[in-house]
Coordinates of C-alpha atoms in Angstrom, one line a residue:
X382 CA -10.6 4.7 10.8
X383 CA -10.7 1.0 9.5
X384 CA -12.9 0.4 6.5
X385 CA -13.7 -3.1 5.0
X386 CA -10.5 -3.0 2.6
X387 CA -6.9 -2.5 3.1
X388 CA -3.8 -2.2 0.8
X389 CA -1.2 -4.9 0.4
X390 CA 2.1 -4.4 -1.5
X391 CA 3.6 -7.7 -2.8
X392 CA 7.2 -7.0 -1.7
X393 CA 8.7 -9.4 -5.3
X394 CA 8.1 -6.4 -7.3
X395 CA 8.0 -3.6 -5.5
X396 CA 11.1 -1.6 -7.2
X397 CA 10.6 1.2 -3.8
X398 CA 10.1 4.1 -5.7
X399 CA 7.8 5.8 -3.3
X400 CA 5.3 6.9 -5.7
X401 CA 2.4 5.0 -3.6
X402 CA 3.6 6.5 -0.3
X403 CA 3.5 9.8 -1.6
X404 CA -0.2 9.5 -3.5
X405 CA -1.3 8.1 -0.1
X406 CA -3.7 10.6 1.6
X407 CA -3.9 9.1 4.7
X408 CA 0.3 8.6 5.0
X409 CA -0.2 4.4 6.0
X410 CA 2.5 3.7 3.6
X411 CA 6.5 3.8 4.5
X412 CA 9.5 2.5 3.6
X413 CA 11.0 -0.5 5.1
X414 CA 14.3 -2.0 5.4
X415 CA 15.3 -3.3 2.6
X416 CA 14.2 -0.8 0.3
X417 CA 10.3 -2.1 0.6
X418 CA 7.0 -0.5 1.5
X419 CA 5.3 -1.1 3.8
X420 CA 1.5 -0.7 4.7
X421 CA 0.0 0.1 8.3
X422 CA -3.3 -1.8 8.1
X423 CA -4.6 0.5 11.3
X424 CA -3.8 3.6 9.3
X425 CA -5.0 2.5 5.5
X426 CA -8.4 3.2 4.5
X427 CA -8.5 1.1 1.1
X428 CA -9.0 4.0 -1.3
X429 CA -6.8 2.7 -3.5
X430 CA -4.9 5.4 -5.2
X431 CA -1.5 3.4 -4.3
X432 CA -2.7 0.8 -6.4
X433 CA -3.4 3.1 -9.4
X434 CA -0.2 5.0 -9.0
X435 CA 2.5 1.8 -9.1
X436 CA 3.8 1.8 -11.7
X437 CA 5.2 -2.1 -11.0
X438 CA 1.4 -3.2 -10.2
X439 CA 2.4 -4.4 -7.0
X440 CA -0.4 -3.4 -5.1
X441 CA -3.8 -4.9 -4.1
X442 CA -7.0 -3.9 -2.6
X443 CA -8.3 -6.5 -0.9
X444 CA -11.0 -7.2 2.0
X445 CA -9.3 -6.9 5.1
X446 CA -10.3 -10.7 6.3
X447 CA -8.2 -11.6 3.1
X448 CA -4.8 -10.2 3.6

């Protein structure tokens, strides 16, 4: 399911504690090497609750023609 928005985690000040990949409903956020996260634009639906959750702010919601 793609909708118009998608997640994007600005990997400077991400501190990887997981908190957005576990608030995620629909699971498009992992961890990557490196200790960052990482999110699967196919997967993501732009709800936003990773964004709400960070507690470094790292995370956007932006329209998928901007990321």
């Amino acid at each position: 399911m793609n909708s118009k928005k998608v997640a994007s985690i600005n990997k400077d000040i991400c501190v990887c504690c997981g908190a957005c990949s576990q608030e995620c409903p629909m699971s498009a956020i992992s961890s990557e090497s490196g200790c960052f996260m990482k999110v699967d634009p196919s997967i993501c639906v732009g709800c936003g609750r990773c964004a709400g959750i960070c507690p470094a702010g790292c995370i956007t919601v932006n329209d998928r023609g901007s990321v």
